[in-house]
XYZ file of C-alpha atoms in Angstrom:
482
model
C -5.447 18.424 -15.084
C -3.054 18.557 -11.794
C -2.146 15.184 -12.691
C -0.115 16.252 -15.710
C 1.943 19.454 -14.396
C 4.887 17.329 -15.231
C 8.510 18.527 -15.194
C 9.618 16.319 -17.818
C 13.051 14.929 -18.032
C 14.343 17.506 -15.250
C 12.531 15.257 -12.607
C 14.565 12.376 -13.724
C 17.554 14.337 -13.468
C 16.435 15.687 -9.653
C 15.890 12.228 -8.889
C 19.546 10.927 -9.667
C 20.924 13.410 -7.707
C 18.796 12.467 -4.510
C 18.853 8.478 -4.285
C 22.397 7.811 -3.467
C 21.136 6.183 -0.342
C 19.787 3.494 -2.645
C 22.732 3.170 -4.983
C 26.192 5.076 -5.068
C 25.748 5.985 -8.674
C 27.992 9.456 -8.224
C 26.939 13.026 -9.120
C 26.034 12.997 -12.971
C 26.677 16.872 -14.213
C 25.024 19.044 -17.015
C 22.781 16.022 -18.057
C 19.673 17.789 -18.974
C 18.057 14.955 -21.515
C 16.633 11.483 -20.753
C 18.486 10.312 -24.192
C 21.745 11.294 -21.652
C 20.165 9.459 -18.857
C 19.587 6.165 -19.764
C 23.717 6.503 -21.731
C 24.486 4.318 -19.139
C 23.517 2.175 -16.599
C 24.228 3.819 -13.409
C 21.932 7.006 -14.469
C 19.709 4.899 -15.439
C 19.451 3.175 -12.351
C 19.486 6.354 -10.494
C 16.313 6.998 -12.434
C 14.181 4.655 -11.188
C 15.718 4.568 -7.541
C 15.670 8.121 -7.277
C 11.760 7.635 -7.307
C 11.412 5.439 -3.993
C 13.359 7.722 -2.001
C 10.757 10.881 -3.116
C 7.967 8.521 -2.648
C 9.171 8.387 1.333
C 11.296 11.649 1.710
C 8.836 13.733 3.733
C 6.186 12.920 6.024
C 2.203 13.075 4.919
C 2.055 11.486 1.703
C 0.860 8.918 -0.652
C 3.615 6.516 -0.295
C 3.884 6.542 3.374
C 1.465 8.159 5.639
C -1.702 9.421 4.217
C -2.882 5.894 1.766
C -2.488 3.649 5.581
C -3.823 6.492 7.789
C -6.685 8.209 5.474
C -7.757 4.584 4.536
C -7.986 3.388 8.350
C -9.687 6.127 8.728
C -12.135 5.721 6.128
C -13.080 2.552 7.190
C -13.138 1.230 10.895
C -9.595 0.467 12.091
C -9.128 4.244 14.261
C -9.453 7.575 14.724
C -7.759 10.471 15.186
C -8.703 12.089 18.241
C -8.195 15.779 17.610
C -9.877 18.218 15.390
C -8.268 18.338 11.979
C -10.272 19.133 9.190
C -8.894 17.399 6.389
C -9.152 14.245 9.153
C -12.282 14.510 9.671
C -13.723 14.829 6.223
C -12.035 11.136 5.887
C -13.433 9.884 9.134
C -16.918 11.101 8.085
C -16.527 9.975 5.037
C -17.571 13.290 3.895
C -14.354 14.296 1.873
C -14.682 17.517 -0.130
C -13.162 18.096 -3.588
C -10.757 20.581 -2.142
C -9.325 18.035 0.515
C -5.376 18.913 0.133
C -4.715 15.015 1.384
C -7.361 14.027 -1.572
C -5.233 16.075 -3.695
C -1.894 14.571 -2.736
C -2.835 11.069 -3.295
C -4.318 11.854 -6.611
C -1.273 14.286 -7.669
C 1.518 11.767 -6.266
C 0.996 8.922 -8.002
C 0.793 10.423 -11.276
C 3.779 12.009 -11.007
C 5.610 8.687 -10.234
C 3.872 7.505 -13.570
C 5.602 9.789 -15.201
C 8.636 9.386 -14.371
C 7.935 5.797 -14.731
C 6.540 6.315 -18.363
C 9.532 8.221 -19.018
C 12.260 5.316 -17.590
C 10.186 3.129 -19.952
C 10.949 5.075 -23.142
C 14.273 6.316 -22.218
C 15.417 2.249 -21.509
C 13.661 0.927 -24.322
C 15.055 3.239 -27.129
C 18.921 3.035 -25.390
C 21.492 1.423 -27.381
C 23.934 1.533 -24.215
C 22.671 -0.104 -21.169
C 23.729 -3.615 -19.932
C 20.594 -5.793 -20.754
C 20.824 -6.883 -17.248
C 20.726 -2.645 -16.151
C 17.924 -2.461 -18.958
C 15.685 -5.377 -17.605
C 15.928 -4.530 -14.368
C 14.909 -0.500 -14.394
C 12.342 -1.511 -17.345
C 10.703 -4.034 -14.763
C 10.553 -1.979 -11.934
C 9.120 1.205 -13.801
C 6.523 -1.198 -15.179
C 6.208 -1.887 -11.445
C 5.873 1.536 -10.228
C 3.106 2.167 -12.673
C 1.027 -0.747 -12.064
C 1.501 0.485 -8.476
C 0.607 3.356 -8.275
C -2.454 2.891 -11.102
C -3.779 0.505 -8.722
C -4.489 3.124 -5.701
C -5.860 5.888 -7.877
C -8.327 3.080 -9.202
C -9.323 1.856 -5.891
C -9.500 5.209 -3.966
C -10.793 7.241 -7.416
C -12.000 4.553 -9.476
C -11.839 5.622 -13.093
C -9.068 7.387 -14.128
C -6.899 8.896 -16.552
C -4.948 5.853 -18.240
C -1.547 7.848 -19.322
C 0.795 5.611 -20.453
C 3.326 7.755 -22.065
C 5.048 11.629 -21.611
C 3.236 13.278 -24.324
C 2.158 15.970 -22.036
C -0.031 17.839 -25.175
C -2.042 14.390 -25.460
C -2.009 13.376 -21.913
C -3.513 17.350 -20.528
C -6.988 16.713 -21.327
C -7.553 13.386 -21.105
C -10.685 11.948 -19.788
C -10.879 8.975 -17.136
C -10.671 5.610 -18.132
C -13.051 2.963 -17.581
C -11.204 1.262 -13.838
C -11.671 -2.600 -16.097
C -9.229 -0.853 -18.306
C -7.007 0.309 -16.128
C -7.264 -2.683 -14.315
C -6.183 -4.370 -17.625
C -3.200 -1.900 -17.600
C -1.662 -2.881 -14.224
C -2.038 -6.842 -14.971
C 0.081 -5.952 -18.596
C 2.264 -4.108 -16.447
C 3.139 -6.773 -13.272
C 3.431 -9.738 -15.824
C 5.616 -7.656 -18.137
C 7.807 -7.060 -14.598
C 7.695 -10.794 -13.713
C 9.700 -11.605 -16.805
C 12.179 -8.696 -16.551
C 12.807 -8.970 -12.957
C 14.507 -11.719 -10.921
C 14.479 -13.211 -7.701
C 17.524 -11.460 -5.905
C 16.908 -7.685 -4.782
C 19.530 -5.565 -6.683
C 22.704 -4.083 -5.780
C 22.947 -4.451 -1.691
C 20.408 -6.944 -1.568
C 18.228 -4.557 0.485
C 14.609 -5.376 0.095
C 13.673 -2.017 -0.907
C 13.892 -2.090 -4.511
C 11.010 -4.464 -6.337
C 12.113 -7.910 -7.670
C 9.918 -10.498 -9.307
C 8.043 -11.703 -5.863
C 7.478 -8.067 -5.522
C 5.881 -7.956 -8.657
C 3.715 -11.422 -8.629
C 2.086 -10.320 -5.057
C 0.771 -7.682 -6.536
C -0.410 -9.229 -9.261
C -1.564 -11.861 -7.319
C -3.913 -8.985 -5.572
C -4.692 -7.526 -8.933
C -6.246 -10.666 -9.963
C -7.959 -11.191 -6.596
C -9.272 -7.181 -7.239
C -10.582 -8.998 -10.446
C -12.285 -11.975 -9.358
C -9.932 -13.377 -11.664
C -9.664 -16.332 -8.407
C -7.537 -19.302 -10.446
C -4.768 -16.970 -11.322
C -5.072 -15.188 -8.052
C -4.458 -18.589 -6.114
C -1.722 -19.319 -8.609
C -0.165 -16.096 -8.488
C -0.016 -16.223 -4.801
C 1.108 -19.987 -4.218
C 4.600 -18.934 -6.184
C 5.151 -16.234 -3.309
C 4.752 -18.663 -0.860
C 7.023 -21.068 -2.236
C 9.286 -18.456 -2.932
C 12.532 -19.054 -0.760
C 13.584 -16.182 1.526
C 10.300 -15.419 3.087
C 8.776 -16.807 6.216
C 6.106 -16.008 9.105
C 7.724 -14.904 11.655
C 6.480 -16.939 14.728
C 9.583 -17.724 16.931
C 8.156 -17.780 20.838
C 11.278 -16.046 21.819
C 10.466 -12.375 21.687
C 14.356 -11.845 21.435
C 14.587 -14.459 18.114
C 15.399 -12.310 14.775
C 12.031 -14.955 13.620
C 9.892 -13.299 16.593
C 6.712 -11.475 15.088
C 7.787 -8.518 16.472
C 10.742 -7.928 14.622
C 8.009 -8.271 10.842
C 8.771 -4.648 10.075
C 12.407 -4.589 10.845
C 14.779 -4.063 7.759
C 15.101 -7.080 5.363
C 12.791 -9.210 7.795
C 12.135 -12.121 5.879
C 8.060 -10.957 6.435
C 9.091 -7.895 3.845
C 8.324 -8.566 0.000
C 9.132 -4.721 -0.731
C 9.887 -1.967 1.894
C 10.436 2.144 1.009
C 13.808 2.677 2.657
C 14.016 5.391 5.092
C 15.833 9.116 3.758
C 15.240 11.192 6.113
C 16.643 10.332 9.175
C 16.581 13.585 10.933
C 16.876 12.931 15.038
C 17.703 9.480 14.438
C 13.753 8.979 12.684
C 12.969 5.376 10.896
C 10.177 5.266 9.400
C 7.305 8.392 9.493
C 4.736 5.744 10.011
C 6.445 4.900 13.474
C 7.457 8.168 13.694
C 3.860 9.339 13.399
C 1.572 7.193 15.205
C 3.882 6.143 17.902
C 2.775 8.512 20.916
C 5.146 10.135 23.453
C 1.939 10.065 25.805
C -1.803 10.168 24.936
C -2.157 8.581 21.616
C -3.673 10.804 19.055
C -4.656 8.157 16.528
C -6.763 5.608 18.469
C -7.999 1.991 17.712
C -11.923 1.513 17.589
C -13.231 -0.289 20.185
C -16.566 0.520 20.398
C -18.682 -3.005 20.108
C -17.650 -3.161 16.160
C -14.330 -2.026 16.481
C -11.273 -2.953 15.286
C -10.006 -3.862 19.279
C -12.579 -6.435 20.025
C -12.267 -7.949 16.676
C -8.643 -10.086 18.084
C -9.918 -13.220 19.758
C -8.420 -13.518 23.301
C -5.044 -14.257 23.254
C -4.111 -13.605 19.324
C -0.351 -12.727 19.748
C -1.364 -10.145 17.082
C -2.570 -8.087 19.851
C -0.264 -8.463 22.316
C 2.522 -7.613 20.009
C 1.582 -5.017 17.223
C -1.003 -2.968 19.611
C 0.252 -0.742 22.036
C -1.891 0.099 25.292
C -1.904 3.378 26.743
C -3.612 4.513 30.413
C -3.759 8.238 31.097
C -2.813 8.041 34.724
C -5.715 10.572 35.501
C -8.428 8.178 34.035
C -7.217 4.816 34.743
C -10.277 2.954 33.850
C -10.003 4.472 30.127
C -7.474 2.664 27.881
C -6.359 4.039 24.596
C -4.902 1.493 21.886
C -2.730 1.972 19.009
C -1.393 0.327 15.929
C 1.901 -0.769 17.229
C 3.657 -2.988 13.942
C 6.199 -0.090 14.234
C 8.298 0.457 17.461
C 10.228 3.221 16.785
C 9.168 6.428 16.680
C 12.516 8.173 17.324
C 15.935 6.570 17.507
C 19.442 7.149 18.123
C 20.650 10.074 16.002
C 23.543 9.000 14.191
C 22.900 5.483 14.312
C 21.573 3.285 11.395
C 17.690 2.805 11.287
C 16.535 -0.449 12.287
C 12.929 -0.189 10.793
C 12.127 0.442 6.905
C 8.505 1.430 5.824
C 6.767 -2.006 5.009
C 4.783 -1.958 1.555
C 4.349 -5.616 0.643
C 4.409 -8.563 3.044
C 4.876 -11.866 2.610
C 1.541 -12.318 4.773
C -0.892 -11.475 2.622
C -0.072 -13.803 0.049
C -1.568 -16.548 2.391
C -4.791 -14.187 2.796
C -4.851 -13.895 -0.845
C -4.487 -17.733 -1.675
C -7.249 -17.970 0.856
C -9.993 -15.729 -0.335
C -8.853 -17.015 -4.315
C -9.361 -20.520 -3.003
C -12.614 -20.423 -0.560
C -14.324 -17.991 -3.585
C -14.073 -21.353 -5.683
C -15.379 -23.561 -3.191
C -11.884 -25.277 -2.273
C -12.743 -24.543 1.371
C -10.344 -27.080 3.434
C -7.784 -25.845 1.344
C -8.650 -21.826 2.333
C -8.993 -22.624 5.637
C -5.588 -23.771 5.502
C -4.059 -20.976 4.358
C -5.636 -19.082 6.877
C -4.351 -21.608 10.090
C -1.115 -20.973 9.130
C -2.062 -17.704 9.684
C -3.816 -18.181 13.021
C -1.043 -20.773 13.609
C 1.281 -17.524 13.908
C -1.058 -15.885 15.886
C -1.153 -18.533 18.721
C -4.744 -18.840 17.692
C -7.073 -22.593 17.614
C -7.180 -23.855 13.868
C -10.792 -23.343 12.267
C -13.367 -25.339 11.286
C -13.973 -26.269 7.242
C -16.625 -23.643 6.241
C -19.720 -24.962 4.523
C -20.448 -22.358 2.006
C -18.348 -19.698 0.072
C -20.400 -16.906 2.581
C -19.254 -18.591 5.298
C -15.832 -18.950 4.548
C -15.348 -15.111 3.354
C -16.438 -13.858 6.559
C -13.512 -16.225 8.090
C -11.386 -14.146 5.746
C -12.355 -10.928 6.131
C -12.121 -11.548 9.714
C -8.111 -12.882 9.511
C -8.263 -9.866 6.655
C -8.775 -6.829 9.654
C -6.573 -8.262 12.613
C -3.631 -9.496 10.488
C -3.478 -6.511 7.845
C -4.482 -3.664 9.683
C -3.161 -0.068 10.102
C -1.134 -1.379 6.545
C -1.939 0.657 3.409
C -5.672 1.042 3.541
C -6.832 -2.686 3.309
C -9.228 -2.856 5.156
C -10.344 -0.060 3.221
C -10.033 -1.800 0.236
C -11.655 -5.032 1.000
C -15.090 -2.865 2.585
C -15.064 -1.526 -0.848
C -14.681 -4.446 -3.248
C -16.785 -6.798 -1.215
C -20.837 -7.205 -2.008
C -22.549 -6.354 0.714
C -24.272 -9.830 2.421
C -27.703 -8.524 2.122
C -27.830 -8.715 -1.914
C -28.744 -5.914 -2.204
C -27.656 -4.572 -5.949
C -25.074 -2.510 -5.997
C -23.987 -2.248 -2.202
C -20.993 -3.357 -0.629
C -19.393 -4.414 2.857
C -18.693 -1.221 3.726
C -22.803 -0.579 3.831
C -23.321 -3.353 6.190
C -20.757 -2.086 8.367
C -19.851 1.189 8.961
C -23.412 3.093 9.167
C -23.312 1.675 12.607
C -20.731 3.581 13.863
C -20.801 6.681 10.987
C -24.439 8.005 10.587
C -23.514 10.341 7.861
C -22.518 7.251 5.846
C -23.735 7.430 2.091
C -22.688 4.569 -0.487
C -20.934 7.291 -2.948
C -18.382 7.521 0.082
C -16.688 4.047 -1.510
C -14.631 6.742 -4.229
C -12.900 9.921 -3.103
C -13.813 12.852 -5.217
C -11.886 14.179 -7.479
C -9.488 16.917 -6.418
C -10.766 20.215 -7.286
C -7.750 21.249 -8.793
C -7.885 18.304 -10.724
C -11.078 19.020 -12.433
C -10.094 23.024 -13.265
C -7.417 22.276 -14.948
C -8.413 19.511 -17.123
C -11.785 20.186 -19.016
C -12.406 16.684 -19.481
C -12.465 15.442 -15.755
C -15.540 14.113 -14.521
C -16.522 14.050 -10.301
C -17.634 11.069 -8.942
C -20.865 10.706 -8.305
C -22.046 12.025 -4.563
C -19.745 14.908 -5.145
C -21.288 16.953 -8.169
């Protein structure tokens, strides 16, 4: 299978010598081995640092790009308003085995589970490291893995559980029941809440996981789960976490003004992917990508079920992380695009002022929420979601009266305050039953056949890359794509 083409130990090695924006570690020469590696604690550290800044080194990939983009696509957020074939197929929701963007966010995140397999031997078996070194790049591989298990499950569903680098065990191996893997990640983010601590590493930075880093996501894990009393209590200790706030100054030139979330180190980011390549004075590709120099190519819906008329009038949402464009030929036709990022090309030579944003403090609210309302506790999940709205310059709501009622308050706060942000809305079509009861149907059947006639309930997975399934005998297609 593609997902094991591993380059073993020289990857590690490739990675030290690339991630020196993350941590001056120096050159390391001639070190061929992970036994040499993880000798001591600045290759060590290199390692597991060397892996964010592949994750966000080029454009069009899993960790940047293609998981926020293919999954707004997917569901109802916008468009891209060209012809692009391997678009399309997303947009339809008609992907094809031998999508190359379906390949790359199967591929991807199994190599970074390598590596992260690999940073889990080679620091458990050292006899050298610093415990504090040894915690730390144990925690965060555990991290990265949990990570990255938890897209392939929710855009592939089962998959290969490969937990190790025995490459002759791992080539073959069939897909893994997703409660399994699911099991996998929680192990994973609790083992990384005990190694980690509270205080990002080295520069302080926010763009290498700590332990609220690592409790969010477990937090959504749970939620995933239905697992809703850890899930609220998971997501109450981000809140109280110090160091992170809502951004809601009314003084759009306050560091605490909503538009500056995505900055650098805003106290909004939980974990951001620090930009590397910063070619022509470039932030972050997701700016770099979707902010237009004139007619915007990927467009908000805002057909009658859009994702445009879902912002109640005057949600500061709107007014600050959408941008409006008129082509001056057509004035009466206004194009509208996910604006959270404002760069799209600085200053060459000067220091970014935007890092990718991966986890925000946000969604911990809309997690505690959903955990909360899904156990009948519905003044307390209304709450949590006015503090939201509160942000938002929006009216406080009204105590729902039933569990339905108060879900489709959250998966309303859900689309406007998380959109265009690493496929959730996605996500949530996908893992919500659909309100009809019907067996086996889901959100994203009540929804988007309205505005995607094609739509057929096996569209929930992606298939399974072609290349995938030829080289691993044992790899099954999901069902819809035999």
């Amino acid at each position: 299978m593609k997902a094991i083409y591993y380059i073993l130990s020289v990857l590690l090695l490739t990675t030290v010598c690339s991630c020196k924006k993350f941590v001056d570690v120096g050159d390391p020469k001639d070190q061929l081995a992970t036994s040499v590696i993880f000798v001591n604690d600045a290759t060590a550290t290199a390692s597991v640092v060397g892996i964010y800044s592949d994750m966000n080194a080029f454009n069009y990939q899993f960790a940047n790009v293609l998981t926020t983009f293919l999954g707004a696509m997917s569901a109802d957020e916008f468009t891209y308003a060209s012809t692009l074939a391997n678009f399309d197929e997303f947009k339809n929701n008609s992907v094809l085995p031998g999508n190359q963007y379906a390949d790359i966010l199967w591929s991807q995140p199994y190599n970074f589970i390598y590596r992260a397999n690999a940073i889990v031997e080679g620091a458990s078996a050292s006899t050298t490291l610093s415990s504090v070194t040894k915690n730390q790049v144990l925690g965060e591989a555990r991290f990265i893995r949990a990570f990255c298990y938890f897209y392939l499950v929710n855009m592939f569903g089962d998959v290969p559980l490969i937990m190790d680098t025995d490459v002759i065990k791992n080539t073959d191996k069939a897909r893994t029941p997703k409660a399994e893997v699911y099991t996998a990640i929680i192990e994973d983010l609790v083992e990384a809440k005990k190694l980690l601590i509270n205080e990002y590493p080295e520069n302080r930075e926010r763009i290498r996981p700590n332990k609220v880093a690592a409790t969010l996501l477990l937090a959504r894990a749970y939620l995933y789960n239905e697992n809703y009393v850890l899930a609220e209590q998971e997501a109450a200790a981000v809140i109280s976490s110090p160091g992170y706030a809502l951004l809601d100054n009314a003084d759009p030139t306050n560091a605490a003004h909503m538009t500056k979330a995505f900055l650098k180190n805003s106290n909004e980011a939980v974990w951001q992917l620090q930009v590397v390549n910063t070619a022509l004075g470039r932030n972050t590709w997701e700016g770099n990508t979707i902010v237009p120099v004139s007619t915007p190519l990927y467009r908000m819906t805002k057909d009658v079920n859009g994702l445009v008329p879902a912002f109640e009038s005057g949600d500061k949402r709107f007014t600050n992380w959408v941008g409006k464009f008129v082509p001056p030929a057509t004035p009466d036709i206004t194009h509208y695009y996910p604006f959270k990022y404002k760069v799209r090309v600085g200053t060459a030579g000067v220091a970014p002022t935007e890092y990718s944003m991966v986890l925000r403090y946000a969604e911990a609210y809309l997690i505690r929420a959903e955990a909360r309302i899904q156990q009948s506790k519905f003044n307390d999940g209304k709450e949590d979601l006015n503090v939201i709205r509160k942000r938002a310059g929006l009216t406080d709501l009204n105590t729902p009266a039933s569990i339905a009622e108060g879900m489709l308050l959250v998966e309303k706060e859900r689309r406007v305050e998380l959109f265009a942000e690493w496929g959730h809305r996605w996500f949530d079509l996908k893992r919500w039953k659909s309100t009809t009861g019907i067996a086996g149907k889901t959100r994203a059947d009540d929804i988007l056949p309205a505005t995607k006639p094609a739509w057929k309930s096996t569209a929930v997975l992606f298939p399974i890359p072609t290349t995938a399934i030829r080289t691993n005998k044992n790899l099954t297609p999901n069902p819809g794509y035999n």
